[in-house]
Every structure is written in C-alpha cells, then in structure tokens.
Amino acid sequence: MSIFDHVSLRTTRLEETRRFYEAALATLGIDRRFYVERAEGNVAGFGRDRVELFLTEVQGTEPAPVHVAFRAGSREEVQAFHAASLTAGGTDNGAPGARARYHDTYYAAFVIDPAGNNVEAVFQGSE
C-alpha cells in the first residue's frame, strides 16, 4: 500500500500540463477523473480507482519542480509511458532501462513535464 493518500502538483500552465498527464498516465492505466474550473485556479484529478494526483493551476511564477514516480505494471508500460510522454510535450530525462544502482530489478524512465517536474515511471519487479 502507498504511504501517500494523494499528491498535488501546482503549475501556471495547467492546460498544457493536463494534456501531458492525460497522454502519459493513460499508458499506466491512470485516467483523468475530473476537471473543475474555479476562480482561484482550475484543478484536474487523476487516478486508477480514485483520485490520487491533483494538478492545480496557480498564478505568478512556476512553482519549484518536484520529482514524482508512478508505479508501472511492467517494463512495457515504462516504455509506453516514456514514448507517450515525449509525444505529449515532455522532455527526455532518462530513457527506459535498468537502474542497477538502485537495485537489480529497478526499471525506469524519466521525463520532464511541461511544468518542469521530473516524472518517472518505474517497474520494480522481475519479468
């Protein structure tokens, strides 16, 4: 079980960032569950069975980037995530591959999303 109930990422470029996550996370079985327009900034929610990721629109300067890792069900999902992320406007930050420095079965890919966050898909099992 995850230690987090949910994560919220803030961005000044919600529409571009939302489209990126819709395409990238679909490869991991994660869908956009809602989109709410609010006076203080719009919000999009993503999840599998429930909302676990919120994208929140903010005004002013882009917030400091963070690192977020999404659990993949296979190496093929990691590869699909990476390809979809690049097509959806992400920037490569580490092609799909084994990361033995973490452990023997750590397989991941990294991209920078439109808001500057380092986003990872990781599979930590053996196939």
XYZ file of C-alpha atoms in Angstrom:
127
model
C 0.000 0.000 0.000
C 1.213 3.501 -0.821
C 2.243 5.784 2.020
C 0.501 8.708 0.313
C -3.210 9.352 0.018
C -2.666 11.844 -2.818
C -0.145 14.232 -4.354
C -0.812 17.724 -5.677
C 1.346 19.410 -8.314
C 0.981 23.117 -8.925
C 1.550 24.846 -12.265
C 0.937 28.102 -14.087
C 0.428 26.109 -17.322
C -2.429 23.794 -16.373
C -3.850 23.098 -19.838
C -0.518 22.044 -21.328
C 0.388 20.070 -18.209
C -3.054 18.407 -18.060
C -2.785 17.245 -21.681
C 0.690 15.839 -20.947
C -0.552 13.811 -17.957
C -3.648 12.596 -19.798
C -1.441 11.045 -22.506
C 1.446 9.868 -20.314
C -0.580 8.342 -17.488
C -3.049 6.565 -19.775
C -0.198 4.144 -20.577
C -0.157 3.177 -16.870
C -3.924 2.754 -16.578
C -4.326 6.133 -14.866
C -7.144 8.352 -16.173
C -8.295 11.917 -15.645
C -11.227 11.577 -13.259
C -12.370 15.199 -13.160
C -11.682 18.773 -14.210
C -13.069 21.690 -12.182
C -12.984 25.349 -13.167
C -12.556 27.629 -10.146
C -11.964 31.354 -9.772
C -8.742 30.767 -7.812
C -7.414 28.261 -10.398
C -8.658 25.185 -12.178
C -7.953 21.652 -10.922
C -7.638 18.292 -12.684
C -7.678 14.984 -10.828
C -6.137 11.676 -11.961
C -6.227 8.125 -10.656
C -6.960 4.481 -11.245
C -9.718 3.656 -8.764
C -9.818 7.065 -7.085
C -8.136 10.434 -7.463
C -4.532 10.317 -6.242
C -2.937 13.096 -8.308
C -4.177 16.671 -8.449
C -2.915 19.283 -10.907
C -3.719 22.728 -9.567
C -3.460 25.977 -11.508
C -1.672 28.843 -9.756
C -0.887 32.417 -10.736
C 2.545 34.062 -10.805
C 5.797 32.217 -11.306
C 6.025 28.491 -11.944
C 6.469 26.634 -8.621
C 9.742 24.835 -7.939
C 9.849 21.470 -9.703
C 9.486 18.192 -7.824
C 10.116 14.520 -8.561
C 7.155 12.128 -8.842
C 7.398 8.395 -9.617
C 4.437 6.376 -10.887
C 4.290 2.611 -10.388
C 4.166 0.671 -13.660
C 2.941 -2.898 -14.031
C 5.649 -3.971 -16.466
C 8.709 -2.866 -18.384
C 6.469 -2.437 -21.431
C 4.353 0.089 -19.509
C 7.515 2.036 -18.626
C 8.475 2.113 -22.300
C 4.966 3.181 -23.381
C 4.941 5.910 -20.701
C 8.236 7.311 -21.961
C 7.141 7.315 -25.617
C 3.733 8.879 -24.850
C 5.350 11.483 -22.594
C 7.706 12.645 -25.326
C 4.869 12.790 -27.868
C 2.769 14.807 -25.394
C 5.414 17.509 -24.906
C 7.704 16.049 -22.267
C 11.487 16.225 -22.451
C 13.616 13.099 -22.123
C 15.419 12.886 -18.781
C 16.416 9.208 -18.910
C 15.369 6.603 -21.470
C 13.718 3.363 -20.329
C 16.228 0.985 -18.840
C 17.551 -0.894 -15.836
C 18.876 1.221 -12.976
C 21.117 -1.285 -11.170
C 22.461 1.463 -8.904
C 19.060 1.369 -7.147
C 18.658 -2.427 -7.251
C 18.759 -5.321 -9.707
C 15.111 -5.180 -10.827
C 14.644 -1.391 -10.911
C 13.495 -0.477 -14.443
C 12.505 3.136 -15.081
C 12.189 6.053 -17.467
C 12.305 9.764 -16.663
C 10.815 12.816 -18.403
C 10.446 16.484 -17.588
C 6.788 17.544 -17.774
C 5.660 20.918 -19.211
C 5.764 22.441 -15.699
C 9.393 21.356 -15.159
C 8.755 18.379 -12.852
C 10.892 15.235 -13.108
C 8.364 12.457 -13.737
C 9.284 8.786 -13.551
C 7.555 5.524 -14.405
C 9.121 2.594 -12.556
C 8.678 -1.160 -12.514
C 10.421 -2.889 -9.622
C 9.618 -6.492 -10.381
C 11.144 -9.239 -12.422
C 9.687 -10.356 -15.723
